[in-house]
C-alpha cells in the first residue's frame, strides 16, 4: 500500500510504516515491531501511542506488552466519524473567528469583494507557474508575505516542490521595481532565493536589490499576504491534512489590508534579518 494514502488522513511516515507492519502480524512486541517496521526504538512507543489515539492499534495486557492492528474496516469508519465531527467543530470555530475579525476590523462592515480559489490536487505541467505569473503581474507597488511555520523543510512536500516557482516570481517583482518583504520560518525558499541572487550578473541590479527585497526569519503561526495595501490573501487549510492548502481567499478591502499590514509590521520587528 502507498504510504502517501495514509499521509492524506494524517499519519506520518513512521506511523504509516508501523501500522502497515502490524496489519501483517497477529500481535507483536514493541522491540520486534521497531525492527520489522524500520522505525527507531527511541520512536516506537511515541508512534504506538499516536496510533492508539487514532484507535488503529490495540494493546494486549501481556508481559511484555504486545500490539495488534485494529480491523481496518471498523477502525477507519470510527476515524472518519471522529474526523468529521472535529472538522465540523473546527469550521464552526473558524466561522465564529471570521465573524469576530470582521466585526473588529471593519466595524461590522464586510468586504465588498471576496474571491475564493481552490487548488487542484496536483498542478500539471506549467499550471503553478502560470497561476503565480498571472497573480503577480497585477502587483504595482509592494508585496508583504508571512509564511507559516508548517512550511519549514520536510513538513509539506507540495510547498517544498513549489519554492523554485515562487522564488523566481519574487525576483521578477524586484526586477520590475516592486518592493518585496518576506517573513519566512526557515523554509526551502531561503536557499532558493539566495541561489538566484548569487547568480545575478548585473552589478547595478545587485546594488539596488537590497532596497527592493528584504527577507527576515521568524517562526510564526500567521500565514497571509498583503498586496499594494489593498488586497489580503489568506490560505484555506485542509482540515484533514493541515500541511496542505485547499486554496486561498482574496479579500479586496483596504480596511482589511490596513489591519493586516499593522500585524505584519508588528511581526516584522521580531524577525531576524536574512537578506
Tab-separated table of C-alpha atoms in Angstrom:
chain	number	residue	atom	x	y	z
A	1	UNK	CA	0.000	0.000	0.000
A	2	UNK	CA	1.235	3.524	-0.836
A	3	UNK	CA	2.066	5.374	2.412
A	4	UNK	CA	1.010	8.626	0.709
A	5	UNK	CA	-2.618	7.497	1.062
A	6	UNK	CA	-2.204	7.199	4.814
A	7	UNK	CA	-0.472	10.591	4.874
A	8	UNK	CA	-3.654	12.122	3.453
A	9	UNK	CA	-5.565	11.085	6.588
A	10	UNK	CA	-2.901	12.478	8.922
A	11	UNK	CA	-0.453	9.611	9.520
A	12	UNK	CA	3.222	10.493	9.266
A	13	UNK	CA	5.876	8.230	7.734
A	14	UNK	CA	6.686	6.342	10.951
A	15	UNK	CA	3.023	5.884	11.885
A	16	UNK	CA	2.203	4.570	8.408
A	17	UNK	CA	5.130	2.157	8.468
A	18	UNK	CA	4.208	0.762	11.901
A	19	UNK	CA	0.514	0.401	11.052
A	20	UNK	CA	1.178	-1.368	7.741
A	21	UNK	CA	3.616	-3.692	9.523
A	22	UNK	CA	1.062	-4.507	12.228
A	23	UNK	CA	-1.543	-5.415	9.612
A	24	UNK	CA	0.754	-8.265	8.539
A	25	UNK	CA	1.181	-9.547	12.127
A	26	UNK	CA	-1.105	-11.282	14.612
A	27	UNK	CA	0.444	-9.398	17.547
A	28	UNK	CA	3.999	-8.305	18.228
A	29	UNK	CA	6.248	-6.801	20.905
A	30	UNK	CA	7.458	-3.207	20.534
A	31	UNK	CA	11.137	-4.144	20.086
A	32	UNK	CA	10.367	-6.603	17.296
A	33	UNK	CA	7.930	-4.134	15.746
A	34	UNK	CA	10.668	-1.498	15.698
A	35	UNK	CA	12.933	-3.838	13.739
A	36	UNK	CA	10.199	-5.038	11.358
A	37	UNK	CA	8.916	-1.532	10.568
A	38	UNK	CA	12.392	0.093	10.467
A	39	UNK	CA	11.222	2.697	12.991
A	40	UNK	CA	13.919	3.580	15.588
A	41	UNK	CA	13.327	2.036	19.010
A	42	UNK	CA	13.520	5.524	20.508
A	43	UNK	CA	10.463	6.494	18.437
A	44	UNK	CA	8.403	3.309	18.518
A	45	UNK	CA	6.467	3.985	21.748
A	46	UNK	CA	5.641	7.538	20.685
A	47	UNK	CA	4.358	6.184	17.349
A	48	UNK	CA	2.319	3.443	19.028
A	49	UNK	CA	0.779	5.993	21.387
A	50	UNK	CA	-0.280	8.117	18.409
A	51	UNK	CA	-1.792	5.095	16.648
A	52	UNK	CA	-3.581	4.134	19.871
A	53	UNK	CA	-5.070	7.653	19.997
A	54	UNK	CA	-6.268	7.149	16.427
A	55	UNK	CA	-7.788	3.841	17.661
A	56	UNK	CA	-5.847	1.997	14.963
A	57	UNK	CA	-3.881	-0.109	17.465
A	58	UNK	CA	-4.828	-2.287	20.443
A	59	UNK	CA	-2.536	-3.063	23.383
A	60	UNK	CA	-2.726	-6.595	24.729
A	61	UNK	CA	-2.310	-6.953	28.546
A	62	UNK	CA	0.722	-9.239	28.486
A	63	UNK	CA	4.318	-9.071	29.708
A	64	UNK	CA	5.939	-7.661	27.705
A	65	UNK	CA	3.051	-5.808	26.089
A	66	UNK	CA	2.092	-6.845	22.597
A	67	UNK	CA	0.421	-4.731	19.956
A	68	UNK	CA	-2.004	-5.563	17.162
A	69	UNK	CA	-3.744	-3.561	14.451
A	70	UNK	CA	-7.461	-2.906	14.771
A	71	UNK	CA	-9.506	-4.243	11.848
A	72	UNK	CA	-9.182	-1.520	9.151
A	73	UNK	CA	-12.856	-1.611	8.179
A	74	UNK	CA	-14.125	-0.696	11.648
A	75	UNK	CA	-11.096	1.434	12.598
A	76	UNK	CA	-11.351	3.751	9.601
A	77	UNK	CA	-15.124	4.120	9.964
A	78	UNK	CA	-14.599	5.362	13.533
A	79	UNK	CA	-11.658	7.508	12.460
A	80	UNK	CA	-13.695	9.115	9.676
A	81	UNK	CA	-16.592	9.800	12.039
A	82	UNK	CA	-14.259	11.421	14.563
A	83	UNK	CA	-12.538	13.481	11.842
A	84	UNK	CA	-15.932	14.558	10.519
A	85	UNK	CA	-17.019	15.765	13.968
A	86	UNK	CA	-13.687	17.532	14.541
A	87	UNK	CA	-13.865	19.228	11.148
A	88	UNK	CA	-17.421	20.434	11.654
A	89	UNK	CA	-16.415	21.830	15.036
A	90	UNK	CA	-13.291	23.473	13.558
A	91	UNK	CA	-15.349	25.005	10.738
A	92	UNK	CA	-17.813	26.350	13.296
A	93	UNK	CA	-14.972	27.910	15.288
A	94	UNK	CA	-13.409	29.247	12.070
A	95	UNK	CA	-16.709	30.856	11.067
A	96	UNK	CA	-17.030	32.456	14.511
A	97	UNK	CA	-13.432	33.705	14.249
A	98	UNK	CA	-14.015	35.230	10.808
A	99	UNK	CA	-17.162	36.913	12.123
A	100	UNK	CA	-15.216	38.336	15.060
A	101	UNK	CA	-12.394	39.560	12.793
A	102	UNK	CA	-14.973	41.150	10.522
A	103	UNK	CA	-16.584	42.993	13.423
A	104	UNK	CA	-13.292	44.197	14.881
A	105	UNK	CA	-11.516	45.145	11.660
A	106	UNK	CA	-14.338	46.599	9.658
A	107	UNK	CA	-16.806	47.809	12.267
A	108	UNK	CA	-19.299	45.139	11.157
A	109	UNK	CA	-18.874	46.122	7.506
A	110	UNK	CA	-17.997	43.063	5.413
A	111	UNK	CA	-15.596	43.250	2.444
A	112	UNK	CA	-17.151	44.395	-0.798
A	113	UNK	CA	-15.324	41.845	-2.908
A	114	UNK	CA	-14.154	38.403	-1.740
A	115	UNK	CA	-12.825	35.770	-4.139
A	116	UNK	CA	-12.124	32.128	-3.225
A	117	UNK	CA	-9.787	29.997	-5.344
A	118	UNK	CA	-9.359	26.233	-4.876
A	119	UNK	CA	-6.168	24.464	-5.974
A	120	UNK	CA	-6.234	21.190	-7.929
A	121	UNK	CA	-4.961	18.082	-6.112
A	122	UNK	CA	-1.845	18.249	-8.260
A	123	UNK	CA	-0.608	21.008	-10.543
A	124	UNK	CA	0.007	19.676	-14.035
A	125	UNK	CA	2.845	20.720	-16.326
A	126	UNK	CA	3.232	24.507	-16.040
A	127	UNK	CA	-0.055	25.262	-14.211
A	128	UNK	CA	1.509	26.567	-10.993
A	129	UNK	CA	3.941	28.834	-12.831
A	130	UNK	CA	1.149	30.243	-14.991
A	131	UNK	CA	-1.089	30.843	-11.957
A	132	UNK	CA	1.670	32.620	-9.993
A	133	UNK	CA	2.723	34.700	-13.003
A	134	UNK	CA	-0.877	35.738	-13.639
A	135	UNK	CA	-1.370	36.782	-9.992
A	136	UNK	CA	1.966	38.574	-9.618
A	137	UNK	CA	1.759	40.582	-12.835
A	138	UNK	CA	-1.061	42.660	-11.308
A	139	UNK	CA	1.078	43.862	-8.369
A	140	UNK	CA	2.022	47.516	-8.688
A	141	UNK	CA	3.953	48.646	-5.599
A	142	UNK	CA	4.549	46.220	-2.748
A	143	UNK	CA	4.057	42.656	-1.582
A	144	UNK	CA	4.309	41.632	2.103
A	145	UNK	CA	4.379	37.891	2.809
A	146	UNK	CA	4.127	35.935	6.090
A	147	UNK	CA	4.891	32.213	5.756
A	148	UNK	CA	3.549	29.761	8.369
A	149	UNK	CA	5.905	27.620	10.465
A	150	UNK	CA	4.295	24.500	8.920
A	151	UNK	CA	6.303	25.205	5.754
A	152	UNK	CA	9.665	24.506	7.371
A	153	UNK	CA	11.676	21.953	5.319
A	154	UNK	CA	10.129	18.499	5.073
A	155	UNK	CA	6.727	19.392	6.500
A	156	UNK	CA	4.963	19.985	3.170
A	157	UNK	CA	6.123	18.229	0.014
A	158	UNK	CA	3.891	20.413	-2.149
A	159	UNK	CA	5.369	23.620	-0.736
A	160	UNK	CA	8.958	22.354	-0.969
A	161	UNK	CA	8.328	21.490	-4.623
A	162	UNK	CA	6.900	24.936	-5.369
A	163	UNK	CA	9.578	27.183	-3.808
A	164	UNK	CA	11.552	27.473	-7.044
A	165	UNK	CA	8.469	28.861	-8.805
A	166	UNK	CA	7.765	31.364	-6.028
A	167	UNK	CA	11.392	32.489	-5.595
A	168	UNK	CA	11.642	33.237	-9.352
A	169	UNK	CA	8.341	35.112	-9.173
A	170	UNK	CA	9.593	37.226	-6.238
A	171	UNK	CA	12.762	38.016	-8.178
A	172	UNK	CA	10.680	39.056	-11.195
A	173	UNK	CA	8.790	41.507	-8.968
A	174	UNK	CA	12.054	43.064	-7.803
A	175	UNK	CA	13.232	43.385	-11.397
A	176	UNK	CA	10.052	45.357	-12.083
A	177	UNK	CA	10.841	47.691	-9.185
A	178	UNK	CA	8.257	46.161	-6.822
A	179	UNK	CA	9.073	46.170	-3.095
A	180	UNK	CA	9.032	42.630	-1.612
A	181	UNK	CA	9.155	41.878	2.134
A	182	UNK	CA	9.033	38.256	3.316
A	183	UNK	CA	8.806	36.746	6.805
A	184	UNK	CA	9.920	33.116	6.495
A	185	UNK	CA	10.229	30.373	9.185
A	186	UNK	CA	13.403	28.973	7.613
A	187	UNK	CA	11.766	27.162	4.689
A	188	UNK	CA	13.335	25.948	1.450
A	189	UNK	CA	12.516	29.369	-0.008
A	190	UNK	CA	15.596	30.888	1.651
A	191	UNK	CA	18.318	28.820	-0.094
A	192	UNK	CA	16.343	29.051	-3.344
A	193	UNK	CA	16.303	32.860	-3.180
A	194	UNK	CA	19.967	33.040	-2.178
A	195	UNK	CA	20.955	30.871	-5.126
A	196	UNK	CA	19.077	33.136	-7.530
A	197	UNK	CA	20.595	36.279	-6.010
A	198	UNK	CA	24.126	34.854	-6.186
A	199	UNK	CA	23.596	34.123	-9.879
A	200	UNK	CA	22.792	37.770	-10.719
A	201	UNK	CA	25.491	39.179	-13.015
A	202	UNK	CA	24.119	42.710	-13.327
A	203	UNK	CA	26.116	44.582	-10.661
A	204	UNK	CA	23.886	47.666	-10.758
A	205	UNK	CA	20.839	45.495	-10.107
A	206	UNK	CA	22.657	43.750	-7.256
A	207	UNK	CA	23.435	47.123	-5.665
A	208	UNK	CA	19.787	48.182	-5.834
A	209	UNK	CA	18.481	44.793	-4.801
A	210	UNK	CA	18.572	45.396	-1.029
A	211	UNK	CA	16.396	48.482	-1.440
A	212	UNK	CA	13.663	46.371	-3.022
A	213	UNK	CA	13.750	42.964	-1.310
A	214	UNK	CA	14.155	42.166	2.354
A	215	UNK	CA	13.714	38.752	3.963
A	216	UNK	CA	13.578	38.083	7.688
A	217	UNK	CA	13.376	34.782	9.558
A	218	UNK	CA	10.554	34.280	12.042
A	219	UNK	CA	8.661	31.182	13.164
A	220	UNK	CA	5.008	32.178	13.360
A	221	UNK	CA	1.530	30.679	13.185
A	222	UNK	CA	0.393	33.521	10.916
A	223	UNK	CA	0.033	32.914	7.192
A	224	UNK	CA	-1.102	35.769	4.939
A	225	UNK	CA	-0.023	38.081	2.121
A	226	UNK	CA	-0.776	41.757	1.528
A	227	UNK	CA	-0.639	43.263	-1.955
A	228	UNK	CA	-0.364	47.011	-2.559
A	229	UNK	CA	-2.026	47.676	0.834
A	230	UNK	CA	-5.335	46.815	-0.874
A	231	UNK	CA	-5.623	43.040	-1.152
A	232	UNK	CA	-5.224	40.401	1.579
A	233	UNK	CA	-4.601	36.726	0.706
A	234	UNK	CA	-5.480	34.082	3.311
A	235	UNK	CA	-4.894	30.339	2.839
A	236	UNK	CA	-7.712	27.798	3.154
A	237	UNK	CA	-6.318	24.817	5.058
A	238	UNK	CA	-7.322	21.201	4.509
A	239	UNK	CA	-8.765	20.228	7.904
A	240	UNK	CA	-7.830	16.562	7.302
A	241	UNK	CA	-4.203	17.400	6.451
A	242	UNK	CA	-3.061	20.732	7.897
A	243	UNK	CA	0.195	20.686	5.889
A	244	UNK	CA	-1.861	21.068	2.705
A	245	UNK	CA	-3.855	24.063	1.485
A	246	UNK	CA	-7.095	23.670	-0.441
A	247	UNK	CA	-6.789	27.148	-1.923
A	248	UNK	CA	-6.917	30.772	-0.865
A	249	UNK	CA	-9.284	33.651	-0.265
A	250	UNK	CA	-8.583	37.079	-1.794
A	251	UNK	CA	-10.126	39.946	0.164
A	252	UNK	CA	-10.346	43.174	-1.830
A	253	UNK	CA	-10.791	45.645	1.017
A	254	UNK	CA	-8.361	48.370	2.060
A	255	UNK	CA	-9.593	48.343	5.673
A	256	UNK	CA	-8.776	44.632	5.961
A	257	UNK	CA	-5.418	45.131	4.269
A	258	UNK	CA	-4.544	48.025	6.583
A	259	UNK	CA	-5.242	45.951	9.698
A	260	UNK	CA	-3.224	43.001	8.391
A	261	UNK	CA	-0.384	45.377	7.463
A	262	UNK	CA	-0.327	46.554	11.084
A	263	UNK	CA	0.053	42.922	12.191
A	264	UNK	CA	2.743	42.379	9.545
A	265	UNK	CA	4.735	45.380	10.809
A	266	UNK	CA	4.458	44.040	14.362
A	267	UNK	CA	5.798	40.633	13.294
A	268	UNK	CA	8.448	42.264	11.112
A	269	UNK	CA	10.125	43.910	14.101
A	270	UNK	CA	10.638	40.441	15.640
A	271	UNK	CA	12.197	38.897	12.530
A	272	UNK	CA	15.906	38.126	12.159
A	273	UNK	CA	17.487	39.651	9.043
A	274	UNK	CA	18.319	37.112	6.310
A	275	UNK	CA	18.554	39.315	3.170
